[in-house]
mmCIF file of N, CA and C in Angstrom:
data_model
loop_
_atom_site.group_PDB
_atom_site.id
_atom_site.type_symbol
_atom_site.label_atom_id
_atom_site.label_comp_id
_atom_site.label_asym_id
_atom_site.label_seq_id
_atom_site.Cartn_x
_atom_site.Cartn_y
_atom_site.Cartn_z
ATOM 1 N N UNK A 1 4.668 -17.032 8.825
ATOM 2 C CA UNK A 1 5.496 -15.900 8.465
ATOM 3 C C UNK A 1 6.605 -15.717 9.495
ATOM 4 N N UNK A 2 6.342 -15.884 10.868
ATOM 5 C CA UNK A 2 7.110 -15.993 11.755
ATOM 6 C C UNK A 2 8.302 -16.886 12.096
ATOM 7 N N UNK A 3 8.239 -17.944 11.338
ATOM 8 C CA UNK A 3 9.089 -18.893 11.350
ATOM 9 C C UNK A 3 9.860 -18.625 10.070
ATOM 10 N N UNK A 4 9.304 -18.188 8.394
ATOM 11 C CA UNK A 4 10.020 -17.832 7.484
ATOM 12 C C UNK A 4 11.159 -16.842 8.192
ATOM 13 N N UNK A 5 10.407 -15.821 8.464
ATOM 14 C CA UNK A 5 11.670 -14.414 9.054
ATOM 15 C C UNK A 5 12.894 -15.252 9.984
ATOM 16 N N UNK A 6 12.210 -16.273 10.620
ATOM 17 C CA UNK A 6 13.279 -16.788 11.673
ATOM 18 C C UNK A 6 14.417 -17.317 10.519
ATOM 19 N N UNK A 7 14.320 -17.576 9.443
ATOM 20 C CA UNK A 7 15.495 -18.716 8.882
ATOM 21 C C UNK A 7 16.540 -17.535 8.459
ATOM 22 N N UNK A 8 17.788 -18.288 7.869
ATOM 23 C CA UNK A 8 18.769 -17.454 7.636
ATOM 24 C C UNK A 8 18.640 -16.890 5.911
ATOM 25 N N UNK A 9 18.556 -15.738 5.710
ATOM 26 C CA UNK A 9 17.966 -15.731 4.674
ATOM 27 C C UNK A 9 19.166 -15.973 3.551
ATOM 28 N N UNK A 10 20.700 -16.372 3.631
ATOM 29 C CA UNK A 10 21.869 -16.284 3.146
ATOM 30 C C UNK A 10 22.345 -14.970 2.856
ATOM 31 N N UNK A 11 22.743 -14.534 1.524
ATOM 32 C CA UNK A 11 23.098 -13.527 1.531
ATOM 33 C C UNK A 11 22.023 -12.229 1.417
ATOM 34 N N UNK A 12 20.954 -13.208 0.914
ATOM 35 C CA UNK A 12 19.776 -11.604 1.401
ATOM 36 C C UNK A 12 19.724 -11.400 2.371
ATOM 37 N N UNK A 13 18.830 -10.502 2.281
ATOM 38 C CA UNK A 13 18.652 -9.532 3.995
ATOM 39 C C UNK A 13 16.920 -9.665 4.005
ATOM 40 N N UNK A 14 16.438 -10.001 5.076
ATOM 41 C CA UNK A 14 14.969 -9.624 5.304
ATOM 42 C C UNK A 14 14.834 -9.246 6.682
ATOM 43 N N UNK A 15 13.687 -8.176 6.802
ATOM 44 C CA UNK A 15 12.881 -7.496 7.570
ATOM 45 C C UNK A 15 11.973 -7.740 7.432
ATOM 46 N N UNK A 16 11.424 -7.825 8.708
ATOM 47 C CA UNK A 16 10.004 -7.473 9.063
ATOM 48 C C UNK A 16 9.119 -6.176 9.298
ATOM 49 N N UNK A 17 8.082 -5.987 9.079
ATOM 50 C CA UNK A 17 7.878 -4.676 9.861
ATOM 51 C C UNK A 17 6.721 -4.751 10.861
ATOM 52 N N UNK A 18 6.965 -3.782 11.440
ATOM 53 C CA UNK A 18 6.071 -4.275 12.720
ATOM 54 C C UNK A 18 5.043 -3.032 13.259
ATOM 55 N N UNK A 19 3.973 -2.998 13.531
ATOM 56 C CA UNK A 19 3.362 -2.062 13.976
ATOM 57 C C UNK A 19 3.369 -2.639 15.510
ATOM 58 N N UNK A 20 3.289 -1.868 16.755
ATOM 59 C CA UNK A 20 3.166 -1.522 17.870
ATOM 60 C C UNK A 20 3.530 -3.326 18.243
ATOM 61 N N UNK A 21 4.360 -3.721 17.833
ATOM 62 C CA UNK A 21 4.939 -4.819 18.443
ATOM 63 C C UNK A 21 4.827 -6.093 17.558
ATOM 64 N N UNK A 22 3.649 -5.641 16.953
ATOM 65 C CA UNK A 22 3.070 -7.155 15.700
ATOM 66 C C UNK A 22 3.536 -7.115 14.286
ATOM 67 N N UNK A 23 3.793 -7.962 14.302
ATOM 68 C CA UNK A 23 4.438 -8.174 12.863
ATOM 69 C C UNK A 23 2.887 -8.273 11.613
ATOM 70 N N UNK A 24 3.374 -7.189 10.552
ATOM 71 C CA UNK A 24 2.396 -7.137 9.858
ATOM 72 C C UNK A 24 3.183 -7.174 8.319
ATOM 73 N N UNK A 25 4.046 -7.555 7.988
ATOM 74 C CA UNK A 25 4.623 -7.759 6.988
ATOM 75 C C UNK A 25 6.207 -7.323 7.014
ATOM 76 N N UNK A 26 6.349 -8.019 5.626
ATOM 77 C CA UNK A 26 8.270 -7.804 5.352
ATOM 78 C C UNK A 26 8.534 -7.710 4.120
ATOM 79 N N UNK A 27 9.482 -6.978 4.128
ATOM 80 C CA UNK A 27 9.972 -6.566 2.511
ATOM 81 C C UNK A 27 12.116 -7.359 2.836
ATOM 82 N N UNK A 28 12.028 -7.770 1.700
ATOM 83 C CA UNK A 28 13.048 -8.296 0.978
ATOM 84 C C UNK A 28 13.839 -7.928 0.183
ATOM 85 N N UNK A 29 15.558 -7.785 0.827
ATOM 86 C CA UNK A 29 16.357 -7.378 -0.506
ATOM 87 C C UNK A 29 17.085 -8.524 -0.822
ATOM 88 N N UNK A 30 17.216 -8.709 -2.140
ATOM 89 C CA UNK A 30 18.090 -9.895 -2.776
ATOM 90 C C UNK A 30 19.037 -9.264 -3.384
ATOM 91 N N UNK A 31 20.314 -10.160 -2.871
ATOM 92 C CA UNK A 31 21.585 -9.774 -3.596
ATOM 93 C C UNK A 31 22.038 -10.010 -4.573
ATOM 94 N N UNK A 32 21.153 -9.453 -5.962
ATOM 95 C CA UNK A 32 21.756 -10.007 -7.387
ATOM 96 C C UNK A 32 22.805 -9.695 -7.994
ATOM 97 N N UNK A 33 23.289 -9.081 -7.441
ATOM 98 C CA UNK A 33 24.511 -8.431 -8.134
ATOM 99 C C UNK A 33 24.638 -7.284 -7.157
ATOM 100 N N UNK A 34 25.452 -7.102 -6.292
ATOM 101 C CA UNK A 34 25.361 -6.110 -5.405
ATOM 102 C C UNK A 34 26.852 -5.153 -5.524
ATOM 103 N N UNK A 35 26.121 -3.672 -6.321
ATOM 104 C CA UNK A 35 25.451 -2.689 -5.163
ATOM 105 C C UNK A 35 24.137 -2.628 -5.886
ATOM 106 N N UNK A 36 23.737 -3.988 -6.853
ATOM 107 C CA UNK A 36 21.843 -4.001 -7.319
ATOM 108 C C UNK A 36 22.144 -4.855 -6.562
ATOM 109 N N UNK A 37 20.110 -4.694 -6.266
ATOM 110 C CA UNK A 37 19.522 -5.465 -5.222
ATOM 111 C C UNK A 37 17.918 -5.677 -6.092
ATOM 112 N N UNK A 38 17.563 -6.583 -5.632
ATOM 113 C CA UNK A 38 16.230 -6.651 -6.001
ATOM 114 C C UNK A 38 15.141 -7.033 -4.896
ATOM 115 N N UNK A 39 14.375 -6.693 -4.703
ATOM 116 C CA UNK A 39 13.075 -6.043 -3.649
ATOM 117 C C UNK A 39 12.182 -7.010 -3.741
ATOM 118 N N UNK A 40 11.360 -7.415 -2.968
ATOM 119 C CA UNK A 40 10.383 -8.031 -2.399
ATOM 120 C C UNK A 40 8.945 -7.702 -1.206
ATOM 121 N N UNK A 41 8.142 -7.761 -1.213
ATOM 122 C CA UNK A 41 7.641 -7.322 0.067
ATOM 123 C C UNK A 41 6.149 -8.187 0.247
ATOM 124 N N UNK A 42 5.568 -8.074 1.672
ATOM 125 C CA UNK A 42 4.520 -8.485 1.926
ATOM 126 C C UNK A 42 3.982 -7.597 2.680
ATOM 127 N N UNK A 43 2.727 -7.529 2.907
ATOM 128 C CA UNK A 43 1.816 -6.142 4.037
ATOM 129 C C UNK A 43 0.269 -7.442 4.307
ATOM 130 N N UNK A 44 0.310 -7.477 5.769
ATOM 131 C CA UNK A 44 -1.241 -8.673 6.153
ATOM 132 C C UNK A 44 -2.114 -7.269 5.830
ATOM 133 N N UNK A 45 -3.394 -8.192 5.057
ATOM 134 C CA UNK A 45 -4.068 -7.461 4.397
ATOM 135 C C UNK A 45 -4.742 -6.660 5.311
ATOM 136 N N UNK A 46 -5.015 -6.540 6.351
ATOM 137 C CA UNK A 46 -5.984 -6.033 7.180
ATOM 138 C C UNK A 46 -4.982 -4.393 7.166
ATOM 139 N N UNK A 47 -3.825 -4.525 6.766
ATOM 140 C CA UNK A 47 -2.998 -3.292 7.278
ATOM 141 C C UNK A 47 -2.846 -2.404 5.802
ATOM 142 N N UNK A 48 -3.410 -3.036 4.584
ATOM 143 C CA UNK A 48 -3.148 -2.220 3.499
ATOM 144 C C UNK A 48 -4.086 -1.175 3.572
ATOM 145 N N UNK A 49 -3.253 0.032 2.817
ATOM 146 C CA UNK A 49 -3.871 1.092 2.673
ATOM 147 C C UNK A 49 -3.358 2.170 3.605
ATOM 148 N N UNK A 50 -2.951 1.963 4.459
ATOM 149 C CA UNK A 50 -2.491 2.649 5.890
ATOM 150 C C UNK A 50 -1.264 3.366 5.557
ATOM 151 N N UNK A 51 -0.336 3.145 4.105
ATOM 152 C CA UNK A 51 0.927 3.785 4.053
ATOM 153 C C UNK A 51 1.933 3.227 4.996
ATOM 154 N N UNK A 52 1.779 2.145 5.602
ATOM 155 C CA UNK A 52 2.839 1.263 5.976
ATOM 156 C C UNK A 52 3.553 0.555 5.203
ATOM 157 N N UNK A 53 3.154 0.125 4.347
ATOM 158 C CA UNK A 53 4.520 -0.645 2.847
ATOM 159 C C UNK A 53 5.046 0.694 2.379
ATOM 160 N N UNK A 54 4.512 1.576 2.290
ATOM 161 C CA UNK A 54 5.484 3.186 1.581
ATOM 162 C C UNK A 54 6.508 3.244 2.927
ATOM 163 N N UNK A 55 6.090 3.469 3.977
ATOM 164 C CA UNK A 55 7.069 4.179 5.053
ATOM 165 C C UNK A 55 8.172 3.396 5.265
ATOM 166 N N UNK A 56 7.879 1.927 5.569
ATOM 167 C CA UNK A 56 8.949 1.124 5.391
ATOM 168 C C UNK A 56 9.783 0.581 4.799
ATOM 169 N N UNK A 57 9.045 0.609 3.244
ATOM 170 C CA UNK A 57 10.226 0.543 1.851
ATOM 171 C C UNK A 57 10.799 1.578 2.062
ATOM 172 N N UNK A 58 10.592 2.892 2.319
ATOM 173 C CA UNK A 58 11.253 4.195 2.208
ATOM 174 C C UNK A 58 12.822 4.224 2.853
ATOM 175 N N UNK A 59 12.311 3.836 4.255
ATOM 176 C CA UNK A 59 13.002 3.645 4.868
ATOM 177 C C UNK A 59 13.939 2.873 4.746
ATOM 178 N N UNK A 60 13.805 1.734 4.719
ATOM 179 C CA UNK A 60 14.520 0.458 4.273
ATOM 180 C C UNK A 60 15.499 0.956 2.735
ATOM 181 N N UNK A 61 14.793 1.543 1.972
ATOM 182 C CA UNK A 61 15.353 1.764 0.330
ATOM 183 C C UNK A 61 17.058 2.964 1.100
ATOM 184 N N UNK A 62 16.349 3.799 2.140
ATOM 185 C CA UNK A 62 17.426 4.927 2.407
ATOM 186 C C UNK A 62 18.751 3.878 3.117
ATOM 187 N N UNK A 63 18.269 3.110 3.982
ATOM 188 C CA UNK A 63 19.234 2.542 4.533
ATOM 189 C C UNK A 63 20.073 1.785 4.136
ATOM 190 N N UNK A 64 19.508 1.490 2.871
ATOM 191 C CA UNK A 64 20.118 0.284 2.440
ATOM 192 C C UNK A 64 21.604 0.873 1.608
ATOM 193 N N UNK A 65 20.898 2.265 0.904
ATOM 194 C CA UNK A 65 21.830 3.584 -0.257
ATOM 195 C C UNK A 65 22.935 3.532 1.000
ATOM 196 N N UNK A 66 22.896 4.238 1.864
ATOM 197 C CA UNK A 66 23.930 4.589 2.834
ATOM 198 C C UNK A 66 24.814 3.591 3.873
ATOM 199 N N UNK A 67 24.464 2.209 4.077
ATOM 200 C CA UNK A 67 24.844 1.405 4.990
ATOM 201 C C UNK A 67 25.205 0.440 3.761
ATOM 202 N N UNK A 68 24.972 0.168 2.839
ATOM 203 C CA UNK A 68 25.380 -1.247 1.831
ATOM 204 C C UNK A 68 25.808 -0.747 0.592
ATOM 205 N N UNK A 69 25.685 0.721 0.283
ATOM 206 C CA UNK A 69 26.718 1.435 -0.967
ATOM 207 C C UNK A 69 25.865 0.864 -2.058
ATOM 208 N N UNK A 70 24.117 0.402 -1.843
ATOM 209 C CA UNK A 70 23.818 0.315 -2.543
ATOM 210 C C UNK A 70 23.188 1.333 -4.139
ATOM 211 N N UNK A 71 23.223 1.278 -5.068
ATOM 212 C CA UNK A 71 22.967 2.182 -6.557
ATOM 213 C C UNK A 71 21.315 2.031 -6.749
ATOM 214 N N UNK A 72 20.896 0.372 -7.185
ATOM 215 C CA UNK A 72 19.643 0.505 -7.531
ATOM 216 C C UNK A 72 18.825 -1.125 -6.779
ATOM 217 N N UNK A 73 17.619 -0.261 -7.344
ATOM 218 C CA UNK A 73 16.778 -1.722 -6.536
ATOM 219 C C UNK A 73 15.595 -2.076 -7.475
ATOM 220 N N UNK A 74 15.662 -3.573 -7.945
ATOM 221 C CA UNK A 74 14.597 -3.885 -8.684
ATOM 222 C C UNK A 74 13.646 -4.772 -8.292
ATOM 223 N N UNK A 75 12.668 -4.787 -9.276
ATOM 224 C CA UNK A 75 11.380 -5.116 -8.649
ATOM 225 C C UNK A 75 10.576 -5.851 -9.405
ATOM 226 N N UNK A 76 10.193 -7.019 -9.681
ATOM 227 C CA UNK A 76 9.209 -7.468 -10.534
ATOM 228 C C UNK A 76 7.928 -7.310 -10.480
ATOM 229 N N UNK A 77 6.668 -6.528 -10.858
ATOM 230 C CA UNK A 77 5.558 -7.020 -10.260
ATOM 231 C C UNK A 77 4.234 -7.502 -11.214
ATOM 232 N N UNK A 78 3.853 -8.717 -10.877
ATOM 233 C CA UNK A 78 2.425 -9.356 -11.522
ATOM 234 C C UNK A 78 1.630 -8.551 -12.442
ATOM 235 N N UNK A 79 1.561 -8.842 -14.016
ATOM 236 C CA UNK A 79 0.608 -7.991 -14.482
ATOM 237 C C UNK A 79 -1.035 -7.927 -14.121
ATOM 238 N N UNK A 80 -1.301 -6.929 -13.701
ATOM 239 C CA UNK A 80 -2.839 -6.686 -12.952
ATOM 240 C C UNK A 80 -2.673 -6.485 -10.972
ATOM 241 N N UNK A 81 -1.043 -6.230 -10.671
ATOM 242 C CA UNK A 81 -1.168 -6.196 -8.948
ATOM 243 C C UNK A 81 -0.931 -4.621 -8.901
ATOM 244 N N UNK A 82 -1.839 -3.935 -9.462
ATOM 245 C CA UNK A 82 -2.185 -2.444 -9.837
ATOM 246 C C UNK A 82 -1.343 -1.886 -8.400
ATOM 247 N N UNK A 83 -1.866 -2.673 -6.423
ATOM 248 C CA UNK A 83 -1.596 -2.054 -6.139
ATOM 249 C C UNK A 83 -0.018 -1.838 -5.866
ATOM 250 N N UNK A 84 0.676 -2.859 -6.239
ATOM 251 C CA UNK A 84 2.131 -2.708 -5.890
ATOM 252 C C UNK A 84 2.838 -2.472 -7.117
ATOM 253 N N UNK A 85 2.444 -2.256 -8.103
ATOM 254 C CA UNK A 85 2.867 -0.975 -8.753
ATOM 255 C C UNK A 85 2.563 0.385 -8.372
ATOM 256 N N UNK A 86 1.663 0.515 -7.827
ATOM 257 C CA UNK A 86 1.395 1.988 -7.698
ATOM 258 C C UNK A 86 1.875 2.267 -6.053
ATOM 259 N N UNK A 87 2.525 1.613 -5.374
ATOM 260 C CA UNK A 87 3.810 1.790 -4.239
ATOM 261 C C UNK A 87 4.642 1.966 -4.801
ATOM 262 N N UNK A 88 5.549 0.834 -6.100
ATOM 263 C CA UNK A 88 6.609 1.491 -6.636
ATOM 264 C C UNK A 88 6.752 2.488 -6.965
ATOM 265 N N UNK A 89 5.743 2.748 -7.447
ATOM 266 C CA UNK A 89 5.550 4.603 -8.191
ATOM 267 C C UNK A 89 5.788 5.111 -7.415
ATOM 268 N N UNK A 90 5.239 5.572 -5.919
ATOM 269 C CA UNK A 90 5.277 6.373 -5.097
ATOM 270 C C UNK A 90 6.575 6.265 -4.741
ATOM 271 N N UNK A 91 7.462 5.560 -4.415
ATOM 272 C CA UNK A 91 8.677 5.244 -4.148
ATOM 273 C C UNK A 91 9.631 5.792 -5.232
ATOM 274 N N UNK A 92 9.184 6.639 -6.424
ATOM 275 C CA UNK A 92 10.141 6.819 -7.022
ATOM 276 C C UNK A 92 10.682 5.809 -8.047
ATOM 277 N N UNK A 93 10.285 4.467 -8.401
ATOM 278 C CA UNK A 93 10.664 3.451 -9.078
ATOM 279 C C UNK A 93 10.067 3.914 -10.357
ATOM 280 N N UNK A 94 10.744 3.299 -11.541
ATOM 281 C CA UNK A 94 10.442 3.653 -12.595
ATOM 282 C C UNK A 94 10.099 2.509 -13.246
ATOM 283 N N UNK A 95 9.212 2.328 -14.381
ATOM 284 C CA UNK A 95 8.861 1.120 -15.287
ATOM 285 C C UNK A 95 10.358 1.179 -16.341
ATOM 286 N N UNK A 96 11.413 -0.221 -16.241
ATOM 287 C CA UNK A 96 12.312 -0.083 -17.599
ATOM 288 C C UNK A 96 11.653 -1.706 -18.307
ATOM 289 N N UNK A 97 11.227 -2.489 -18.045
ATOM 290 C CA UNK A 97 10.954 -3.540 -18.812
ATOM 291 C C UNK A 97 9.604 -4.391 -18.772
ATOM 292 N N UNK A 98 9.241 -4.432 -19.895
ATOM 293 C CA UNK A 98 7.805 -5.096 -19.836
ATOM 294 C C UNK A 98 7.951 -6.416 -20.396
ATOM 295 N N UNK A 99 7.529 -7.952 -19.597
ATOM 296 C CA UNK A 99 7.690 -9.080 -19.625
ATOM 297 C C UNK A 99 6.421 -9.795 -19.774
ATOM 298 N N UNK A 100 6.442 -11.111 -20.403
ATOM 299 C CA UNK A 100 5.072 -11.636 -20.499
ATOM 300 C C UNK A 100 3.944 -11.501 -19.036
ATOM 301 N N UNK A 101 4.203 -11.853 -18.151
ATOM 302 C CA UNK A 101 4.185 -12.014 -17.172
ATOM 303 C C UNK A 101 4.321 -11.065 -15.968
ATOM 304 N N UNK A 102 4.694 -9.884 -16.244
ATOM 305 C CA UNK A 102 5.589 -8.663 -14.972
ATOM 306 C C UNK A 102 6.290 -7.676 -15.637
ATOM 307 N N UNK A 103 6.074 -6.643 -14.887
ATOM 308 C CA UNK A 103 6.951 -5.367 -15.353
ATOM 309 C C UNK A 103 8.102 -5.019 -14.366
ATOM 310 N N UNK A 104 9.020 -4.991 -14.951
ATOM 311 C CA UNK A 104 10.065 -4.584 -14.191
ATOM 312 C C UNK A 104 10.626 -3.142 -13.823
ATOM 313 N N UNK A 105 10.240 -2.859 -12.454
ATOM 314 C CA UNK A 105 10.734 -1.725 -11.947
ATOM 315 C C UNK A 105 12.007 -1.314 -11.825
ATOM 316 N N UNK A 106 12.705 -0.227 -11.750
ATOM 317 C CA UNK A 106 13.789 0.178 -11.007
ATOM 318 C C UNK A 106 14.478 1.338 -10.419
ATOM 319 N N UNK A 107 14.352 1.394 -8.952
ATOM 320 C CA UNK A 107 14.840 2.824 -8.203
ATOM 321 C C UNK A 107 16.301 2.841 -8.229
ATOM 322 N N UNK A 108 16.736 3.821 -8.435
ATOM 323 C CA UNK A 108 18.385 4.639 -8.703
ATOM 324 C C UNK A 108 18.056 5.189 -7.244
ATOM 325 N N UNK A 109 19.342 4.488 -6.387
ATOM 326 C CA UNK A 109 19.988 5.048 -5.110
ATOM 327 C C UNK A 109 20.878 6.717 -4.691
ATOM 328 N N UNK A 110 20.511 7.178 -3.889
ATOM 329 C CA UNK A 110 21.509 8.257 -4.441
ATOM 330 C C UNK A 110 21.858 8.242 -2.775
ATOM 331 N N UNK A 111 23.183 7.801 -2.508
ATOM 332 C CA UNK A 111 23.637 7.705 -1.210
ATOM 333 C C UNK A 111 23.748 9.430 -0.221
#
């Protein structure tokens, strides 16, 4: 994971997040069309549950509205990965499309 974060991600942007110095996951924005973005993330399992993927999408989602003029952010996620749908939720993301495969989220930015 440490060496992924090291590469250049081109025009996406990735973060890591880090508790008390250690890297315990990263969330991903992709530039599909920008001021949309589409979202990504990882959390090492030992750290789920803790409200660390909420605090740092949060965060990350605000910074992104005000520093990149971004509008919205989408999200694909696995049918049956109950729990990262139910982060999007908390985040305010909404269900607009249902796919064989994934439902597609999407949060409206409000700078």
């Amino acid at each position: 994971m440490r060496e992924h974060l090291g590469e250049d991600p081109g025009p996406d942007l990735r973060y890591g997040i880090r508790l008390d110095g250690e890297l315990i996951g990263r969330i991903d924005l992709v530039a599909v069309d920008p001021p949309r973005y589409g979202t990504g993330y990882w959390l090492d399992e030992s750290h789920v549950g803790a409200g660390y993927a909420s605090a740092a999408c949060s965060a990350l989602y605000g910074h992104t509205a005000r520093a990149l003029g971004a509008t919205k952010v989408f999200a694909d996620v696995t049918h049956g990965n109950d729990r990262s749908a139910a982060l999007l939720r908390r985040l305010g993301f909404e269900s607009v499309a249902d796919f064989e495969h994934c439902t597609r989220f999407r949060l409206v930015l409000v700078p």
